[in-house]
């Protein structure tokens, strides 16, 4: 027998919904590392920060690698067996992270956690979408909830690290996974979702090539600055390996009867423009590195206070989700909603540009972080919806892995790397410019240390302002692109639907008049009927 639900028939519907929400709240924020406790991991393990940045990227890569085969895996196993096993494995991997000091283990477990997490997500994804019905409304509710939980998990990871140690949050997550596994062993049915399908059609070599392509790329993004980019043999070899892996992956997809990835959808207009917008979304999300440098390096925030800034995004995230639900319910065009998201991001950058001073107060963060939260959530919902709109399920699942990696890893990684490089260059230039005002008449040996500290802090601010200034200029270009893009509708639609007293547009009335005139001319030419 088949059962497209998740739980036994005797479980009340409200209880089923509660269990799904609990699963989402625990599983979606799980990762190999949490951005809130990376500094604690560095101090606790003695490893470089770059390893944990690499692990952070690995979680997204694992999710993208699983996406093309997740539906086949879903239909291969019984729901309860699969869900309980996945939760136990996630708990074990979290326990491993909480008991190890080896940074490469974090990288490996993060990759596997991302792969397993996507299997759990698809189990929740389909019932919730069927329950809600409208895909746009579902995205509005789903992404809002997930983004809010991610901010909360980031904060509590930092708080656990401060109050206890960084291992405790991993152990706490492991216990939650084990408890959920026990609960779902009781309440879940033990039936197949649909017709049982074999796993031997999955091309595991393609999965390995996918993982190697982006893991080598993630190594370049993470260690590039530390190893001086292409002056390092490791970076050069990793770049070559990433390129060769992607070339082999692409060639293999062209020769397989059942390809792991589909490149056909990338010829569609909405997918191309969607990827273009996701790229510029990465430009704004990459500013997190500049923000952290300003908050920690200039303002002197501790890790918990810096992480608390992520909580300030939650009101903006919730507002974006509520607007999205009503927007899709009314079936309004996406253009202005997407425009509002990018406008909020530009507003965040403008405020940060003018507010980066040594006297910056904590209350000054409220508005920019609200705008950042609104922009991030609204663009995650709307651009993702637009990119995958009108795609068949098979097409979408075969390409969504690449789109996911493009949105969350490649675009953000490229700009984070660029910002890191430019910030260093601009800071060196700023120190040279500011040093002109230091001489023996204004700075004595007794005040040299304090003055050098102020000079360094001002150099960091100057470099951040320069980068924000370039982002603002580019952001206005993105807004111009959004306002002129047709988003799948006629470019002159607003002219076509200008209403007049007769209830029809001017162009429509003119066309009707021309048609009547042509009919009259045809009748005159044909003469009287016999």
Short mmCIF file of C-alpha atoms in Angstrom, two decimals:
data_model
loop_
_atom_site.label_atom_id
_atom_site.label_comp_id
_atom_site.label_asym_id
_atom_site.label_seq_id
_atom_site.Cartn_x
_atom_site.Cartn_y
_atom_site.Cartn_z
CA UNK A 1 0.00 0.00 0.00
CA UNK A 2 1.02 3.60 -0.59
CA UNK A 3 0.52 6.64 1.64
CA UNK A 4 1.48 10.10 0.45
CA UNK A 5 1.23 11.51 3.98
CA UNK A 6 3.78 11.17 6.76
CA UNK A 7 1.86 9.95 9.78
CA UNK A 8 -0.60 7.25 10.75
CA UNK A 9 -4.28 7.90 10.11
CA UNK A 10 -5.05 7.92 13.84
CA UNK A 11 -2.77 10.94 14.43
CA UNK A 12 -4.91 14.14 14.52
CA UNK A 13 -4.19 16.70 11.83
CA UNK A 14 -3.12 19.46 14.30
CA UNK A 15 -0.64 17.03 15.87
CA UNK A 16 0.72 16.15 12.41
CA UNK A 17 1.24 19.82 11.64
CA UNK A 18 2.95 20.34 15.01
CA UNK A 19 5.34 17.45 14.34
CA UNK A 20 6.19 18.83 10.89
CA UNK A 21 6.92 22.26 12.41
CA UNK A 22 9.15 20.65 15.06
CA UNK A 23 11.07 18.80 12.36
CA UNK A 24 11.56 21.99 10.39
CA UNK A 25 12.64 23.92 13.48
CA UNK A 26 15.31 21.33 14.37
CA UNK A 27 16.52 20.01 11.02
CA UNK A 28 16.66 23.14 8.83
CA UNK A 29 19.19 25.09 10.97
CA UNK A 30 21.47 22.02 11.37
CA UNK A 31 24.89 22.42 9.82
CA UNK A 32 28.48 21.34 10.21
CA UNK A 33 29.31 24.75 11.65
CA UNK A 34 27.28 27.75 12.77
CA UNK A 35 28.43 31.24 11.88
CA UNK A 36 27.72 32.33 15.44
CA UNK A 37 30.35 30.07 17.00
CA UNK A 38 33.12 30.00 14.37
CA UNK A 39 35.39 32.15 16.56
CA UNK A 40 34.81 29.72 19.44
CA UNK A 41 35.66 26.80 17.16
CA UNK A 42 38.87 28.52 16.12
CA UNK A 43 39.96 29.18 19.69
CA UNK A 44 38.82 25.75 20.90
CA UNK A 45 40.44 23.65 18.18
CA UNK A 46 43.43 25.84 17.31
CA UNK A 47 42.60 25.51 13.61
CA UNK A 48 42.41 28.35 11.09
CA UNK A 49 39.13 30.15 10.42
CA UNK A 50 39.32 29.13 6.76
CA UNK A 51 38.61 25.48 7.57
CA UNK A 52 35.29 26.36 9.15
CA UNK A 53 34.39 28.69 6.31
CA UNK A 54 35.03 25.72 4.01
CA UNK A 55 32.79 23.55 6.19
CA UNK A 56 30.07 26.20 6.07
CA UNK A 57 30.14 26.11 2.27
CA UNK A 58 30.18 22.29 2.34
CA UNK A 59 26.71 22.11 3.91
CA UNK A 60 25.18 23.96 0.95
CA UNK A 61 27.15 21.83 -1.52
CA UNK A 62 25.83 18.66 0.12
CA UNK A 63 22.26 19.93 -0.17
CA UNK A 64 22.76 20.75 -3.84
CA UNK A 65 24.31 17.35 -4.56
CA UNK A 66 21.34 15.52 -3.05
CA UNK A 67 18.60 17.51 -4.76
CA UNK A 68 18.60 15.82 -8.21
CA UNK A 69 18.17 12.33 -6.68
CA UNK A 70 16.10 13.15 -3.63
CA UNK A 71 12.76 12.15 -5.17
CA UNK A 72 14.08 8.75 -6.26
CA UNK A 73 15.46 8.14 -2.77
CA UNK A 74 12.12 9.24 -1.30
CA UNK A 75 10.23 6.62 -3.31
CA UNK A 76 12.73 3.82 -2.67
CA UNK A 77 12.30 3.43 1.10
CA UNK A 78 9.43 3.36 3.56
CA UNK A 79 8.79 6.72 5.18
CA UNK A 80 9.31 5.76 8.82
CA UNK A 81 12.44 3.71 8.23
CA UNK A 82 14.02 6.48 6.20
CA UNK A 83 13.07 9.39 8.46
CA UNK A 84 14.17 7.68 11.67
CA UNK A 85 17.49 6.62 10.11
CA UNK A 86 18.14 10.15 8.79
CA UNK A 87 17.42 11.75 12.18
CA UNK A 88 19.70 9.24 13.94
CA UNK A 89 22.49 9.91 11.43
CA UNK A 90 22.11 13.68 11.81
CA UNK A 91 22.28 13.26 15.57
CA UNK A 92 25.40 11.09 15.32
CA UNK A 93 27.14 13.57 13.01
CA UNK A 94 26.31 16.43 15.39
CA UNK A 95 27.74 14.33 18.23
CA UNK A 96 30.92 13.76 16.20
CA UNK A 97 31.28 17.51 15.67
CA UNK A 98 30.83 18.10 19.37
CA UNK A 99 33.60 15.67 20.31
CA UNK A 100 36.29 16.25 17.69
CA UNK A 101 39.10 18.78 17.38
CA UNK A 102 40.05 17.99 13.77
CA UNK A 103 38.91 20.70 11.31
CA UNK A 104 38.75 18.33 8.31
CA UNK A 105 36.20 16.21 10.17
CA UNK A 106 33.99 19.32 10.36
CA UNK A 107 34.33 19.73 6.59
CA UNK A 108 33.38 16.11 5.90
CA UNK A 109 30.47 15.99 8.37
CA UNK A 110 29.13 19.32 7.08
CA UNK A 111 29.00 17.89 3.56
CA UNK A 112 27.17 14.74 4.71
CA UNK A 113 24.82 16.74 6.95
CA UNK A 114 23.79 18.89 3.97
CA UNK A 115 23.15 15.75 1.89
CA UNK A 116 21.03 14.11 4.61
CA UNK A 117 19.23 17.32 5.52
CA UNK A 118 17.88 17.67 1.99
CA UNK A 119 16.35 14.17 2.21
CA UNK A 120 14.47 15.20 5.35
CA UNK A 121 13.44 18.50 3.77
CA UNK A 122 11.79 16.87 0.76
CA UNK A 123 9.70 14.71 3.10
CA UNK A 124 8.31 17.89 4.67
CA UNK A 125 8.31 19.94 1.47
CA UNK A 126 5.76 17.92 -0.49
CA UNK A 127 3.08 17.49 2.25
CA UNK A 128 3.27 21.16 3.18
CA UNK A 129 3.00 22.26 -0.45
CA UNK A 130 0.00 19.95 -0.96
CA UNK A 131 -1.56 21.30 2.24
CA UNK A 132 -1.15 24.95 1.24
CA UNK A 133 -1.85 24.45 -2.46
CA UNK A 134 -0.39 27.67 -3.85
CA UNK A 135 3.36 27.41 -4.53
CA UNK A 136 3.96 31.13 -4.00
CA UNK A 137 2.16 31.17 -0.64
CA UNK A 138 4.10 28.07 0.37
CA UNK A 139 7.43 29.74 -0.45
CA UNK A 140 6.36 32.80 1.54
CA UNK A 141 5.60 30.75 4.66
CA UNK A 142 8.43 28.21 4.25
CA UNK A 143 11.32 30.60 3.65
CA UNK A 144 10.14 32.97 6.37
CA UNK A 145 10.08 30.18 8.94
CA UNK A 146 13.42 28.72 7.83
CA UNK A 147 15.24 32.08 7.80
CA UNK A 148 13.89 33.00 11.23
CA UNK A 149 15.01 29.64 12.65
CA UNK A 150 18.47 30.08 11.10
CA UNK A 151 18.92 33.43 12.84
CA UNK A 152 17.77 31.97 16.16
CA UNK A 153 20.06 28.95 15.82
CA UNK A 154 23.02 31.22 14.98
CA UNK A 155 22.40 33.26 18.13
CA UNK A 156 21.98 30.30 20.47
CA UNK A 157 25.09 28.60 19.07
CA UNK A 158 27.04 31.70 20.13
CA UNK A 159 25.28 31.89 23.51
CA UNK A 160 25.98 28.22 24.30
CA UNK A 161 29.63 28.78 23.36
CA UNK A 162 29.85 31.76 25.72
CA UNK A 163 27.96 30.28 28.70
CA UNK A 164 29.31 26.73 28.45
CA UNK A 165 31.54 25.78 25.50
CA UNK A 166 31.12 25.31 21.78
CA UNK A 167 30.64 21.53 22.09
CA UNK A 168 27.42 21.86 24.09
CA UNK A 169 25.30 23.18 21.24
CA UNK A 170 26.28 20.23 19.02
CA UNK A 171 25.41 17.80 21.80
CA UNK A 172 22.11 19.60 22.40
CA UNK A 173 21.29 19.31 18.68
CA UNK A 174 22.18 15.61 18.72
CA UNK A 175 19.82 14.98 21.64
CA UNK A 176 16.99 16.81 19.83
CA UNK A 177 17.53 14.65 16.73
CA UNK A 178 17.42 11.44 18.78
CA UNK A 179 14.21 12.56 20.55
CA UNK A 180 12.57 13.39 17.21
CA UNK A 181 13.64 10.00 15.83
CA UNK A 182 11.92 8.26 18.74
CA UNK A 183 8.75 10.38 18.35
CA UNK A 184 8.54 9.69 14.63
CA UNK A 185 9.07 5.98 15.14
CA UNK A 186 5.80 6.08 17.10
CA UNK A 187 3.69 8.41 14.97
CA UNK A 188 4.86 7.79 11.39
CA UNK A 189 3.32 5.17 9.14
CA UNK A 190 5.53 2.46 7.70
CA UNK A 191 4.40 2.53 4.06
CA UNK A 192 5.88 3.58 0.75
CA UNK A 193 5.13 7.01 -0.69
CA UNK A 194 4.51 5.64 -4.19
CA UNK A 195 5.68 2.87 -6.50
CA UNK A 196 8.99 1.47 -5.30
CA UNK A 197 11.82 2.48 -7.63
CA UNK A 198 15.39 1.10 -7.82
CA UNK A 199 18.47 3.09 -6.84
CA UNK A 200 20.78 1.66 -9.50
CA UNK A 201 19.62 4.36 -11.95
CA UNK A 202 21.36 6.98 -9.80
CA UNK A 203 24.70 7.96 -11.31
CA UNK A 204 26.94 8.13 -8.25
CA UNK A 205 29.94 9.18 -10.33
CA UNK A 206 28.08 12.34 -11.37
CA UNK A 207 27.38 13.08 -7.70
CA UNK A 208 31.08 12.72 -6.88
CA UNK A 209 32.02 15.01 -9.78
CA UNK A 210 29.42 17.57 -8.61
CA UNK A 211 30.81 17.49 -5.08
CA UNK A 212 34.44 17.70 -6.20
CA UNK A 213 33.68 20.64 -8.51
CA UNK A 214 32.24 22.82 -5.79
CA UNK A 215 34.34 21.57 -2.88
CA UNK A 216 37.51 22.53 -4.76
CA UNK A 217 35.88 25.89 -5.58
CA UNK A 218 34.99 26.35 -1.91
CA UNK A 219 38.62 25.65 -0.99
CA UNK A 220 39.72 28.45 -3.32
CA UNK A 221 37.18 30.89 -1.83
CA UNK A 222 38.07 29.97 1.75
CA UNK A 223 41.87 29.78 1.58
CA UNK A 224 42.56 32.22 -1.26
CA UNK A 225 43.40 35.21 0.92
CA UNK A 226 45.34 33.16 3.46
CA UNK A 227 47.52 31.56 0.76
CA UNK A 228 47.86 34.68 -1.45
CA UNK A 229 45.62 33.42 -4.24
CA UNK A 230 47.35 32.13 -7.35
CA UNK A 231 50.79 32.63 -5.88
CA UNK A 232 49.97 29.43 -4.00
CA UNK A 233 50.29 26.05 -5.69
CA UNK A 234 47.43 24.66 -3.61
CA UNK A 235 45.04 27.35 -4.87
CA UNK A 236 46.20 26.85 -8.45
CA UNK A 237 45.80 23.06 -8.29
CA UNK A 238 42.37 23.38 -6.62
CA UNK A 239 41.21 25.75 -9.36
CA UNK A 240 42.35 23.37 -12.08
CA UNK A 241 40.71 20.43 -10.30
CA UNK A 242 37.41 22.34 -10.03
CA UNK A 243 37.47 23.21 -13.73
CA UNK A 244 38.33 19.66 -14.83
CA UNK A 245 35.66 18.16 -12.54
CA UNK A 246 32.98 20.46 -13.96
CA UNK A 247 34.06 19.69 -17.52
CA UNK A 248 33.86 15.94 -16.87
CA UNK A 249 30.49 16.39 -15.14
CA UNK A 250 29.09 18.32 -18.12
CA UNK A 251 30.38 15.78 -20.66
CA UNK A 252 28.96 12.89 -18.65
CA UNK A 253 25.49 14.44 -18.55
CA UNK A 254 25.46 14.59 -22.35
CA UNK A 255 26.21 10.86 -22.63
CA UNK A 256 23.85 9.47 -19.98
CA UNK A 257 20.39 8.14 -20.77
CA UNK A 258 19.16 9.40 -17.40
CA UNK A 259 21.38 12.42 -16.64
CA UNK A 260 22.01 13.49 -13.07
CA UNK A 261 21.71 17.18 -14.00
CA UNK A 262 19.70 18.92 -16.68
CA UNK A 263 21.20 21.92 -18.45
CA UNK A 264 18.17 22.40 -20.71
CA UNK A 265 16.33 24.72 -18.34
CA UNK A 266 19.23 27.18 -18.43
CA UNK A 267 18.12 28.10 -21.96
CA UNK A 268 14.81 29.41 -20.58
CA UNK A 269 14.48 33.17 -20.26
CA UNK A 270 13.15 33.22 -16.70
CA UNK A 271 15.92 30.90 -15.46
CA UNK A 272 18.63 33.07 -17.02
CA UNK A 273 17.25 36.28 -15.56
CA UNK A 274 16.60 34.56 -12.22
CA UNK A 275 20.22 33.44 -11.96
CA UNK A 276 21.29 36.97 -12.88
CA UNK A 277 19.23 38.41 -10.02
CA UNK A 278 20.46 35.74 -7.59
CA UNK A 279 24.01 36.75 -8.51
CA UNK A 280 23.36 40.34 -7.44
CA UNK A 281 21.59 39.12 -4.34
CA UNK A 282 24.93 37.47 -3.49
CA UNK A 283 26.54 40.91 -3.80
CA UNK A 284 24.35 42.21 -0.95
CA UNK A 285 24.57 39.06 1.20
CA UNK A 286 28.36 39.13 0.89
CA UNK A 287 28.41 42.41 2.83
CA UNK A 288 28.14 40.31 6.02
CA UNK A 289 31.95 40.11 6.05
CA UNK A 290 32.28 43.92 5.95
CA UNK A 291 29.61 44.27 8.63
CA UNK A 292 31.40 41.78 10.90
CA UNK A 293 34.72 43.58 10.43
CA UNK A 294 33.10 46.89 11.40
CA UNK A 295 31.16 45.47 14.36
CA UNK A 296 34.00 43.40 15.86
CA UNK A 297 37.12 45.19 14.61
CA UNK A 298 35.98 48.81 14.99
CA UNK A 299 33.13 48.86 17.51
CA UNK A 300 34.68 46.12 19.63
CA UNK A 301 31.61 43.88 19.92
CA UNK A 302 32.08 40.45 21.45
CA UNK A 303 30.89 37.43 19.48
CA UNK A 304 27.52 37.20 21.24
CA UNK A 305 26.71 40.89 20.73
CA UNK A 306 27.72 40.64 17.08
CA UNK A 307 25.57 37.54 16.61
CA UNK A 308 22.63 39.28 18.29
CA UNK A 309 22.54 41.60 15.29
CA UNK A 310 21.15 38.69 13.26
CA UNK A 311 18.10 38.68 15.53
CA UNK A 312 17.39 42.27 14.48
CA UNK A 313 16.65 40.95 10.97
CA UNK A 314 13.73 38.82 12.18
CA UNK A 315 11.04 41.60 12.07
CA UNK A 316 12.03 42.38 8.47
CA UNK A 317 12.00 38.68 7.56
CA UNK A 318 8.51 38.23 9.02
CA UNK A 319 7.19 41.34 7.25
CA UNK A 320 8.57 40.09 3.92
CA UNK A 321 6.90 36.71 4.46
CA UNK A 322 3.52 38.22 5.34
CA UNK A 323 3.62 40.52 2.30
CA UNK A 324 4.61 37.56 0.10
CA UNK A 325 1.63 35.50 1.26
CA UNK A 326 -0.84 38.31 0.49
CA UNK A 327 1.01 39.14 -2.75
CA UNK A 328 0.71 35.61 -4.12
CA UNK A 329 -2.81 35.25 -2.79
CA UNK A 330 -3.89 38.31 -4.82
CA UNK A 331 -1.80 37.01 -7.79
CA UNK A 332 -0.08 40.33 -8.31
CA UNK A 333 2.91 40.67 -10.69
CA UNK A 334 6.28 39.94 -9.10
CA UNK A 335 8.08 43.01 -10.43
CA UNK A 336 7.34 45.46 -7.62
CA UNK A 337 7.83 42.85 -4.89
CA UNK A 338 11.27 41.99 -6.27
CA UNK A 339 11.98 45.70 -6.69
CA UNK A 340 11.08 46.31 -3.04
CA UNK A 341 13.52 43.59 -1.96
CA UNK A 342 16.45 45.03 -3.90
CA UNK A 343 15.46 48.56 -2.83
CA UNK A 344 15.58 47.44 0.82
CA UNK A 345 19.06 46.01 0.26
CA UNK A 346 20.23 49.25 -1.37
CA UNK A 347 18.72 51.15 1.57
CA UNK A 348 20.67 48.95 4.00
CA UNK A 349 23.93 49.66 2.15
CA UNK A 350 23.24 53.43 1.98
CA UNK A 351 22.56 53.62 5.73
CA UNK A 352 25.72 51.66 6.49
CA UNK A 353 27.74 53.91 4.19
CA UNK A 354 26.71 57.08 6.04
CA UNK A 355 26.67 55.50 9.53
CA UNK A 356 30.09 53.86 9.70
CA UNK A 357 31.72 56.06 12.35
CA UNK A 358 33.48 55.39 15.65
CA UNK A 359 30.44 56.77 17.54
CA UNK A 360 28.02 54.20 16.05
CA UNK A 361 25.49 53.11 18.74
CA UNK A 362 23.79 49.73 19.02
CA UNK A 363 20.38 51.36 18.41
CA UNK A 364 21.63 52.54 15.03
CA UNK A 365 21.56 48.91 13.84
CA UNK A 366 17.75 48.58 14.07
CA UNK A 367 16.79 50.13 10.74
CA UNK A 368 19.60 48.74 8.52
CA UNK A 369 19.17 45.21 9.88
CA UNK A 370 15.39 45.44 9.45
CA UNK A 371 15.90 46.42 5.80
CA UNK A 372 18.47 43.67 5.32
CA UNK A 373 16.10 41.06 6.77
CA UNK A 374 13.23 42.24 4.58
CA UNK A 375 15.39 42.32 1.45
CA UNK A 376 16.92 38.90 2.05
CA UNK A 377 13.62 37.13 2.73
CA UNK A 378 11.65 38.84 -0.05
CA UNK A 379 14.33 38.06 -2.64
CA UNK A 380 14.75 34.47 -1.47
CA UNK A 381 11.01 33.99 -1.98
CA UNK A 382 10.32 36.01 -5.13
CA UNK A 383 13.46 35.40 -7.20
CA UNK A 384 13.42 31.69 -6.38
CA UNK A 385 9.74 31.51 -7.40
CA UNK A 386 10.41 33.40 -10.63
CA UNK A 387 13.47 31.31 -11.52
CA UNK A 388 11.66 27.97 -11.14
CA UNK A 389 8.29 29.16 -12.43
CA UNK A 390 6.57 27.06 -15.14
CA UNK A 391 9.09 24.22 -14.85
CA UNK A 392 8.03 20.60 -14.73
CA UNK A 393 8.86 18.66 -11.56
CA UNK A 394 11.47 16.50 -13.32
CA UNK A 395 13.17 19.54 -14.86
CA UNK A 396 13.11 21.45 -11.61
CA UNK A 397 14.57 18.65 -9.49
CA UNK A 398 17.28 17.96 -12.08
CA UNK A 399 18.55 21.55 -12.02
CA UNK A 400 17.55 22.91 -8.62
CA UNK A 401 20.81 21.64 -7.10
CA UNK A 402 22.85 23.90 -9.37
CA UNK A 403 20.52 26.84 -8.69
CA UNK A 404 20.75 26.26 -4.94
CA UNK A 405 24.55 26.14 -5.02
CA UNK A 406 24.61 29.23 -7.27
CA UNK A 407 22.40 31.23 -4.88
CA UNK A 408 23.84 30.27 -1.51
CA UNK A 409 27.44 29.36 -2.26
CA UNK A 410 28.87 30.62 -5.57
CA UNK A 411 27.36 34.13 -5.67
CA UNK A 412 27.94 34.84 -1.97
CA UNK A 413 31.40 33.25 -2.05
CA UNK A 414 32.55 35.28 -5.06
CA UNK A 415 31.57 38.60 -3.53
CA UNK A 416 32.78 37.73 -0.02
CA UNK A 417 36.15 36.89 -1.52
CA UNK A 418 36.25 40.11 -3.55
CA UNK A 419 35.28 42.22 -0.55
CA UNK A 420 38.00 40.62 1.57
CA UNK A 421 40.64 41.38 -1.05
CA UNK A 422 39.49 44.95 -1.72
CA UNK A 423 39.13 45.72 1.96
CA UNK A 424 42.75 44.82 2.54
CA UNK A 425 43.95 46.90 -0.45
CA UNK A 426 41.81 49.91 0.45
CA UNK A 427 42.91 49.69 4.07
CA UNK A 428 46.61 49.82 3.11
CA UNK A 429 45.93 52.84 0.89
CA UNK A 430 43.94 54.55 3.65
CA UNK A 431 46.75 54.06 6.19
CA UNK A 432 49.17 55.72 3.78
CA UNK A 433 46.80 58.63 3.20
CA UNK A 434 46.13 59.15 6.91
CA UNK A 435 49.82 58.88 7.84
CA UNK A 436 50.42 62.20 6.09
CA UNK A 437 48.87 63.96 9.10
CA UNK A 438 51.19 62.31 11.62
CA UNK A 439 54.45 64.08 12.41
CA UNK A 440 56.60 64.85 15.42
CA UNK A 441 54.77 68.12 16.10
CA UNK A 442 51.32 66.55 16.53
CA UNK A 443 52.17 63.08 17.84
CA UNK A 444 54.53 62.54 20.75
CA UNK A 445 56.05 59.20 21.72
CA UNK A 446 53.64 59.05 24.64
CA UNK A 447 50.53 59.38 22.46
CA UNK A 448 51.79 57.38 19.48
CA UNK A 449 50.07 54.11 20.46
CA UNK A 450 46.62 55.67 20.85
CA UNK A 451 46.96 57.64 17.66
CA UNK A 452 48.07 54.59 15.70
CA UNK A 453 45.03 52.67 16.97
CA UNK A 454 42.70 55.48 15.89
CA UNK A 455 44.43 55.67 12.52
CA UNK A 456 43.98 51.92 11.99
CA UNK A 457 40.29 52.03 12.94
CA UNK A 458 39.67 54.94 10.59
CA UNK A 459 41.46 53.05 7.81
CA UNK A 460 39.07 50.10 8.30
CA UNK A 461 36.11 52.49 8.14
CA UNK A 462 37.43 54.17 4.99
CA UNK A 463 37.94 50.82 3.24
CA UNK A 464 34.44 49.67 4.22
CA UNK A 465 32.91 52.93 3.01
CA UNK A 466 34.63 52.59 -0.36
CA UNK A 467 33.26 49.10 -0.89
CA UNK A 468 29.77 50.15 0.22
CA UNK A 469 29.96 53.09 -2.18
CA UNK A 470 30.68 50.81 -5.14
CA UNK A 471 27.85 48.50 -4.02
CA UNK A 472 25.44 51.46 -3.93
CA UNK A 473 26.32 52.43 -7.50
CA UNK A 474 25.91 48.84 -8.68
CA UNK A 475 22.70 48.53 -6.68
CA UNK A 476 21.11 51.45 -8.53
CA UNK A 477 22.00 49.67 -11.77
CA UNK A 478 20.27 46.52 -10.49
CA UNK A 479 17.17 48.56 -9.58
CA UNK A 480 17.14 50.04 -13.10
CA UNK A 481 17.35 46.52 -14.54
CA UNK A 482 14.47 45.31 -12.32
CA UNK A 483 12.17 48.20 -13.21
CA UNK A 484 12.75 47.72 -16.96
CA UNK A 485 12.57 43.91 -17.04
CA UNK A 486 9.27 42.49 -18.29
CA UNK A 487 9.17 39.43 -15.94
CA UNK A 488 7.36 37.36 -18.53
CA UNK A 489 4.67 39.97 -19.30
CA UNK A 490 4.19 42.31 -22.24
CA UNK A 491 6.52 45.27 -21.97
CA UNK A 492 3.73 47.76 -22.72
CA UNK A 493 1.07 46.10 -20.65
CA UNK A 494 0.31 49.24 -18.65
CA UNK A 495 -0.41 51.16 -21.84
CA UNK A 496 -2.62 48.37 -23.10
CA UNK A 497 -4.85 48.47 -20.03
CA UNK A 498 -5.46 52.21 -19.68
CA UNK A 499 -9.19 52.34 -18.99
CA UNK A 500 -11.58 54.76 -20.70
CA UNK A 501 -15.30 55.43 -20.32
CA UNK A 502 -16.27 52.58 -22.60
CA UNK A 503 -14.42 50.07 -20.40
CA UNK A 504 -11.81 49.23 -23.06
CA UNK A 505 -8.33 50.52 -23.64
CA UNK A 506 -7.60 53.13 -26.29
CA UNK A 507 -5.62 50.62 -28.35
CA UNK A 508 -8.39 48.01 -28.11
CA UNK A 509 -11.07 50.52 -29.26
CA UNK A 510 -8.87 51.56 -32.19
CA UNK A 511 -8.40 47.93 -33.25
CA UNK A 512 -12.16 47.26 -33.13
CA UNK A 513 -12.78 50.33 -35.27
CA UNK A 514 -10.19 49.18 -37.82
CA UNK A 515 -11.72 45.68 -37.97
CA UNK A 516 -15.21 47.10 -38.62
CA UNK A 517 -13.84 49.31 -41.35
CA UNK A 518 -12.09 46.34 -43.03
CA UNK A 519 -15.29 44.26 -42.87
CA UNK A 520 -17.26 47.07 -44.50
CA UNK A 521 -14.70 47.35 -47.30
CA UNK A 522 -14.88 43.58 -47.89
CA UNK A 523 -18.70 43.73 -48.12
CA UNK A 524 -18.55 46.62 -50.56
CA UNK A 525 -16.02 44.79 -52.71
CA UNK A 526 -18.10 41.60 -52.69
CA UNK A 527 -21.25 43.39 -53.84
CA UNK A 528 -24.89 42.39 -52.97
CA UNK A 529 -25.58 38.79 -52.03
CA UNK A 530 -27.32 36.62 -54.69
#
